[in-house]
């Protein structure tokens, strides 16, 4: 079975079978990264552009390594050194890069829906969402699912307790969508100020008391406080009090079952949402997540490039015609 999709915008678009296919494909790539010669010809002749408008260490680097290990040509562009600094719009940047005929454009942007917006105008390029605002981060969640597949035999029937800044977390949102498809339960733990209204509609349990949520949890999944997205600093009293109420330290981890696993998508803020004694413990799978992030991005690039059209690209006039009609439909001016 192939994953069979042109773009990867989010977990929402994927079926259970497509998610499982990507996880199994990812598992098959773990071994390649552990070899002394880490190279396969799968994507020879393909071009991947990483276009990041927000900071990243794990996602950007793992997409780069994934593409290179599969023999693709990989180009990295960060917004801070691109022409967006001179006022170029997202659409013009996207069209400019698409005119260079890449197969895949990997995009991280602070605006939810940025990838889907661009895809309307770039019919010949596959687009991967590397994190868009508070919307989705599909490759992080596929990475987590691969980690739990390898380390814990999968997620079906398990309970994942996600703790922290739920309000700004695209990872939490993607897990809520994945849980509905794969049959795991999600508990959310946060102060009321960091929890979106109506989140229960995803079928999750909501807790404000972290200690009460720990018994019965198979995974404690800690989130970073996204201070760059906070519009005020009054969502919690102080870092010290936040750590006391919502941080994971050894004393709190002792409330969990012996086989309960600790995960974190990174970057961590030690001493805030997680104590070093937990982050560096044998219960922590944080570095497994990082390793598996490369394998999953190899799987995603393989799935996309395997399905990208080899036919001639649409003439530019046709692309512009399509763009203009999409712009009109969205009530925007060119
Ligand atoms: N987990 C994650 O997206 O990390 P980066 O911001 O370093 O890519």
Short mmCIF file of N, CA, C and O in Angstrom, two decimals, residues 182-268:
data_model
loop_
_atom_site.label_atom_id
_atom_site.label_comp_id
_atom_site.label_asym_id
_atom_site.label_seq_id
_atom_site.Cartn_x
_atom_site.Cartn_y
_atom_site.Cartn_z
N UNK A 182 -6.55 6.44 15.67
CA UNK A 182 -5.76 5.26 16.05
C UNK A 182 -6.21 4.60 17.34
O UNK A 182 -5.64 3.60 17.76
N UNK A 183 -7.21 5.20 18.01
CA UNK A 183 -7.76 4.54 19.19
C UNK A 183 -6.93 4.66 20.45
O UNK A 183 -6.81 3.70 21.20
N UNK A 184 -6.28 5.82 20.66
CA UNK A 184 -5.70 6.08 21.98
C UNK A 184 -6.44 7.23 22.64
O UNK A 184 -7.11 8.01 21.97
N UNK A 185 -6.34 7.27 23.99
CA UNK A 185 -7.04 8.31 24.72
C UNK A 185 -6.08 9.46 25.01
O UNK A 185 -4.89 9.23 25.24
N UNK A 186 -6.63 10.67 25.03
CA UNK A 186 -5.80 11.83 25.38
C UNK A 186 -6.42 12.52 26.59
O UNK A 186 -7.62 12.76 26.64
N UNK A 187 -5.56 12.77 27.58
CA UNK A 187 -5.92 13.65 28.70
C UNK A 187 -5.12 14.94 28.52
O UNK A 187 -3.92 14.88 28.22
N UNK A 188 -5.79 16.05 28.72
CA UNK A 188 -5.10 17.33 28.64
C UNK A 188 -5.03 17.93 30.04
O UNK A 188 -6.03 17.94 30.77
N UNK A 189 -3.84 18.43 30.40
CA UNK A 189 -3.65 19.02 31.72
C UNK A 189 -3.07 20.41 31.54
O UNK A 189 -2.01 20.58 30.93
N UNK A 190 -3.77 21.42 32.08
CA UNK A 190 -3.28 22.80 31.94
C UNK A 190 -4.06 23.71 32.87
O UNK A 190 -5.19 23.37 33.27
N UNK A 191 -3.49 24.87 33.20
CA UNK A 191 -4.32 25.87 33.86
C UNK A 191 -5.38 26.37 32.88
O UNK A 191 -5.20 26.26 31.65
N UNK A 192 -6.48 26.89 33.40
CA UNK A 192 -7.58 27.30 32.51
C UNK A 192 -7.12 28.35 31.49
O UNK A 192 -7.65 28.41 30.39
N UNK A 193 -6.12 29.12 31.84
CA UNK A 193 -5.65 30.18 30.94
C UNK A 193 -4.88 29.63 29.73
O UNK A 193 -4.61 30.37 28.78
N UNK A 194 -4.50 28.37 29.79
CA UNK A 194 -3.72 27.79 28.68
C UNK A 194 -4.45 26.63 28.01
O UNK A 194 -3.83 25.73 27.44
N UNK A 195 -5.77 26.69 28.09
CA UNK A 195 -6.60 25.63 27.52
C UNK A 195 -7.67 26.26 26.64
O UNK A 195 -8.45 27.09 27.12
N UNK A 196 -7.76 25.91 25.36
CA UNK A 196 -8.79 26.53 24.51
C UNK A 196 -10.19 26.12 24.96
O UNK A 196 -10.41 24.97 25.35
N UNK A 197 -11.11 27.04 24.90
CA UNK A 197 -12.52 26.75 25.21
C UNK A 197 -13.05 25.69 24.25
O UNK A 197 -12.73 25.71 23.05
N UNK A 198 -13.84 24.74 24.74
CA UNK A 198 -14.49 23.76 23.87
C UNK A 198 -13.58 22.64 23.40
O UNK A 198 -13.97 21.85 22.53
N UNK A 199 -12.38 22.53 24.00
CA UNK A 199 -11.43 21.50 23.54
C UNK A 199 -11.99 20.08 23.77
O UNK A 199 -11.60 19.14 23.10
N UNK A 200 -12.94 19.96 24.72
CA UNK A 200 -13.53 18.64 25.03
C UNK A 200 -14.20 18.03 23.81
O UNK A 200 -14.40 16.81 23.75
N UNK A 201 -14.54 18.86 22.80
CA UNK A 201 -15.22 18.32 21.61
C UNK A 201 -14.35 17.31 20.87
O UNK A 201 -14.83 16.55 20.03
N UNK A 202 -13.04 17.31 21.16
CA UNK A 202 -12.15 16.32 20.54
C UNK A 202 -12.25 14.95 21.24
O UNK A 202 -11.53 14.04 20.88
N UNK A 203 -13.08 14.87 22.25
CA UNK A 203 -13.26 13.59 22.94
C UNK A 203 -12.19 13.31 23.98
O UNK A 203 -11.98 12.16 24.35
N UNK A 204 -11.50 14.37 24.43
CA UNK A 204 -10.44 14.18 25.43
C UNK A 204 -10.98 14.47 26.84
O UNK A 204 -12.02 15.09 26.98
N UNK A 205 -10.23 14.02 27.85
CA UNK A 205 -10.53 14.40 29.23
C UNK A 205 -9.68 15.62 29.58
O UNK A 205 -8.52 15.69 29.16
N UNK A 206 -10.24 16.52 30.37
CA UNK A 206 -9.51 17.74 30.74
C UNK A 206 -9.29 17.77 32.25
O UNK A 206 -10.20 17.50 33.02
N UNK A 207 -8.05 18.07 32.64
CA UNK A 207 -7.69 18.16 34.06
C UNK A 207 -6.99 19.50 34.30
O UNK A 207 -6.25 19.99 33.45
N UNK A 208 -7.20 20.05 35.49
CA UNK A 208 -6.40 21.21 35.91
C UNK A 208 -5.41 20.80 37.00
O UNK A 208 -4.52 21.56 37.34
N UNK A 209 -5.64 19.61 37.57
CA UNK A 209 -4.76 19.08 38.62
C UNK A 209 -3.90 17.98 38.00
O UNK A 209 -4.39 16.89 37.67
N UNK A 210 -2.62 18.27 37.82
CA UNK A 210 -1.71 17.32 37.15
C UNK A 210 -1.67 15.99 37.91
O UNK A 210 -1.79 14.92 37.30
N UNK A 211 -1.54 16.05 39.25
CA UNK A 211 -1.40 14.81 40.02
C UNK A 211 -2.58 13.87 39.80
O UNK A 211 -2.43 12.64 39.76
N UNK A 212 -3.77 14.45 39.63
CA UNK A 212 -4.98 13.61 39.44
C UNK A 212 -4.97 12.91 38.08
O UNK A 212 -5.62 11.87 37.92
N UNK A 213 -4.25 13.46 37.12
CA UNK A 213 -4.25 12.89 35.76
C UNK A 213 -3.20 11.80 35.58
O UNK A 213 -3.22 11.08 34.58
N UNK A 214 -2.27 11.68 36.52
CA UNK A 214 -1.12 10.77 36.30
C UNK A 214 -1.50 9.29 36.41
O UNK A 214 -1.14 8.51 35.51
N UNK A 215 -2.24 8.84 37.46
CA UNK A 215 -2.57 7.41 37.51
C UNK A 215 -3.35 6.98 36.26
O UNK A 215 -4.28 7.67 35.84
N UNK A 216 -2.95 5.88 35.66
CA UNK A 216 -3.63 5.41 34.44
C UNK A 216 -3.01 5.95 33.16
O UNK A 216 -3.43 5.56 32.07
N UNK A 217 -2.04 6.84 33.28
CA UNK A 217 -1.38 7.38 32.07
C UNK A 217 -0.28 6.42 31.61
O UNK A 217 0.50 5.93 32.42
N UNK A 218 -0.22 6.19 30.30
CA UNK A 218 0.87 5.39 29.73
C UNK A 218 2.00 6.27 29.23
O UNK A 218 3.13 5.81 29.09
N UNK A 219 1.65 7.51 28.90
CA UNK A 219 2.66 8.47 28.42
C UNK A 219 2.38 9.81 29.07
O UNK A 219 1.23 10.27 29.11
N UNK A 220 3.43 10.42 29.61
CA UNK A 220 3.32 11.81 30.07
C UNK A 220 4.06 12.66 29.03
O UNK A 220 5.28 12.51 28.84
N UNK A 221 3.30 13.48 28.31
CA UNK A 221 3.84 14.22 27.17
C UNK A 221 3.89 15.70 27.56
O UNK A 221 2.85 16.36 27.66
N UNK A 222 5.08 16.19 27.82
CA UNK A 222 5.24 17.54 28.35
C UNK A 222 5.42 18.56 27.22
O UNK A 222 6.09 18.28 26.22
N UNK A 223 4.79 19.71 27.39
CA UNK A 223 4.88 20.77 26.37
C UNK A 223 5.62 21.98 26.90
O UNK A 223 5.51 22.32 28.09
N UNK A 224 6.30 22.64 26.01
CA UNK A 224 6.98 23.91 26.32
C UNK A 224 5.96 25.04 26.42
O UNK A 224 4.99 25.06 25.67
N UNK A 225 6.20 25.95 27.33
CA UNK A 225 5.42 27.19 27.37
C UNK A 225 5.84 28.05 26.18
O UNK A 225 7.01 28.43 26.06
N UNK A 226 4.91 28.35 25.27
CA UNK A 226 5.29 29.08 24.05
C UNK A 226 5.20 30.59 24.30
O UNK A 226 4.28 31.26 23.85
N UNK A 227 6.19 31.07 25.04
CA UNK A 227 6.16 32.48 25.45
C UNK A 227 6.13 33.42 24.25
O UNK A 227 5.59 34.52 24.35
N UNK A 228 6.67 32.97 23.10
CA UNK A 228 6.66 33.83 21.91
C UNK A 228 5.24 34.05 21.38
O UNK A 228 5.00 34.97 20.60
N UNK A 229 4.28 33.19 21.78
CA UNK A 229 2.90 33.36 21.31
C UNK A 229 1.99 33.93 22.39
O UNK A 229 0.81 34.18 22.14
N UNK A 230 2.48 34.10 23.61
CA UNK A 230 1.63 34.64 24.67
C UNK A 230 1.44 36.13 24.44
O UNK A 230 2.40 36.86 24.21
N UNK A 231 0.19 36.57 24.50
CA UNK A 231 -0.07 38.00 24.30
C UNK A 231 0.05 38.77 25.61
O UNK A 231 0.09 39.97 25.63
N UNK A 232 0.04 38.05 26.72
CA UNK A 232 0.29 38.71 28.01
C UNK A 232 1.05 37.71 28.89
O UNK A 232 1.09 36.52 28.58
N UNK A 233 1.63 38.19 29.96
CA UNK A 233 2.41 37.29 30.81
C UNK A 233 1.64 36.94 32.08
O UNK A 233 2.24 36.63 33.11
N UNK A 234 0.29 36.99 31.99
CA UNK A 234 -0.49 36.72 33.20
C UNK A 234 -1.24 35.39 33.11
O UNK A 234 -2.22 35.16 33.80
N UNK A 235 -0.78 34.48 32.21
CA UNK A 235 -1.45 33.19 32.09
C UNK A 235 -1.15 32.27 33.28
O UNK A 235 -1.84 31.29 33.52
N UNK A 236 -0.07 32.55 34.00
CA UNK A 236 0.27 31.79 35.20
C UNK A 236 1.08 32.73 36.10
O UNK A 236 1.69 33.68 35.61
N UNK A 237 1.06 32.48 37.42
CA UNK A 237 1.63 33.47 38.35
C UNK A 237 3.13 33.69 38.19
O UNK A 237 3.59 34.82 38.10
N UNK A 238 3.91 32.60 38.16
CA UNK A 238 5.37 32.72 37.99
C UNK A 238 5.89 31.39 37.51
O UNK A 238 5.20 30.36 37.61
N UNK A 239 7.12 31.38 36.98
CA UNK A 239 7.73 30.13 36.51
C UNK A 239 7.81 29.12 37.66
O UNK A 239 7.53 27.94 37.48
N UNK A 240 8.17 29.61 38.85
CA UNK A 240 8.30 28.71 40.00
C UNK A 240 6.97 28.03 40.32
O UNK A 240 6.88 26.83 40.48
N UNK A 241 5.91 28.84 40.37
CA UNK A 241 4.59 28.28 40.68
C UNK A 241 4.10 27.38 39.55
O UNK A 241 3.44 26.36 39.79
N UNK A 242 4.40 27.75 38.30
CA UNK A 242 4.00 26.90 37.17
C UNK A 242 4.69 25.54 37.30
O UNK A 242 4.06 24.49 37.15
N UNK A 243 5.98 25.54 37.59
CA UNK A 243 6.71 24.28 37.72
C UNK A 243 6.13 23.44 38.86
O UNK A 243 5.99 22.21 38.72
N UNK A 244 5.79 24.10 39.96
CA UNK A 244 5.22 23.34 41.09
C UNK A 244 3.91 22.67 40.71
O UNK A 244 3.63 21.54 41.08
N UNK A 245 3.07 23.37 39.94
CA UNK A 245 1.75 22.84 39.61
C UNK A 245 1.77 21.92 38.38
O UNK A 245 1.05 20.93 38.33
N UNK A 246 2.60 22.28 37.38
CA UNK A 246 2.51 21.58 36.09
C UNK A 246 3.85 21.03 35.58
O UNK A 246 3.90 20.46 34.48
N UNK A 247 4.89 21.16 36.36
CA UNK A 247 6.19 20.63 35.94
C UNK A 247 6.30 19.15 36.33
O UNK A 247 5.69 18.70 37.30
N UNK A 248 7.09 18.40 35.52
CA UNK A 248 7.29 16.98 35.84
C UNK A 248 8.66 16.81 36.47
O UNK A 248 9.69 17.01 35.82
N UNK A 249 8.64 16.45 37.76
CA UNK A 249 9.88 16.15 38.47
C UNK A 249 9.82 14.70 38.95
O UNK A 249 8.82 14.01 38.73
N UNK A 250 10.88 14.24 39.62
CA UNK A 250 10.95 12.82 40.01
C UNK A 250 9.84 12.46 40.99
O UNK A 250 9.26 11.37 40.90
N UNK A 251 9.52 13.37 41.91
CA UNK A 251 8.47 13.07 42.91
C UNK A 251 7.13 12.86 42.21
O UNK A 251 6.37 11.95 42.54
N UNK A 252 6.85 13.68 41.23
CA UNK A 252 5.57 13.55 40.50
C UNK A 252 5.59 12.29 39.62
O UNK A 252 4.59 11.59 39.52
N UNK A 253 6.70 12.03 38.99
CA UNK A 253 6.79 10.83 38.13
C UNK A 253 6.58 9.56 38.95
O UNK A 253 6.09 8.55 38.43
N UNK A 254 6.90 9.62 40.25
CA UNK A 254 6.71 8.45 41.12
C UNK A 254 5.23 8.09 41.26
O UNK A 254 4.88 6.97 41.67
N UNK A 255 4.33 9.02 40.93
CA UNK A 255 2.89 8.72 40.99
C UNK A 255 2.44 7.88 39.80
O UNK A 255 1.34 7.34 39.78
N UNK A 256 3.30 7.80 38.77
CA UNK A 256 2.93 7.09 37.54
C UNK A 256 3.30 5.61 37.63
O UNK A 256 4.11 5.20 38.47
N UNK A 257 2.69 4.82 36.74
CA UNK A 257 3.04 3.39 36.66
C UNK A 257 4.51 3.26 36.26
O UNK A 257 5.07 4.16 35.61
N UNK A 258 5.11 2.12 36.63
CA UNK A 258 6.54 1.92 36.37
C UNK A 258 6.88 2.00 34.88
O UNK A 258 7.99 2.38 34.51
N UNK A 259 5.92 1.58 34.03
CA UNK A 259 6.21 1.57 32.59
C UNK A 259 5.67 2.81 31.87
O UNK A 259 5.62 2.84 30.64
N UNK A 260 5.30 3.83 32.64
CA UNK A 260 4.83 5.08 32.02
C UNK A 260 6.04 5.80 31.39
O UNK A 260 7.09 5.91 32.01
N UNK A 261 5.86 6.27 30.17
CA UNK A 261 6.96 6.87 29.42
C UNK A 261 6.84 8.39 29.40
O UNK A 261 5.74 8.92 29.44
N UNK A 262 7.98 9.05 29.32
CA UNK A 262 8.02 10.52 29.28
C UNK A 262 8.45 10.96 27.89
O UNK A 262 9.44 10.46 27.34
N UNK A 263 7.66 11.89 27.32
CA UNK A 263 8.01 12.42 25.99
C UNK A 263 7.91 13.94 26.00
O UNK A 263 7.26 14.53 26.86
N UNK A 264 8.58 14.54 25.03
CA UNK A 264 8.57 16.01 24.88
C UNK A 264 8.98 16.29 23.44
O UNK A 264 9.97 15.73 22.97
N UNK A 265 8.25 17.14 22.70
CA UNK A 265 8.63 17.37 21.30
C UNK A 265 9.88 18.24 21.16
O UNK A 265 10.46 18.30 20.07
N UNK A 266 10.27 18.93 22.25
CA UNK A 266 11.37 19.87 22.18
C UNK A 266 10.94 21.15 21.49
O UNK A 266 9.95 21.14 20.75
N UNK A 267 11.67 22.24 21.70
CA UNK A 267 12.77 22.36 22.66
C UNK A 267 12.24 22.38 24.11
O UNK A 267 11.15 22.87 24.35
N UNK A 268 13.06 21.82 25.02
CA UNK A 268 12.66 21.78 26.44
C UNK A 268 13.09 23.05 27.15
O UNK A 268 14.13 23.61 26.84
#
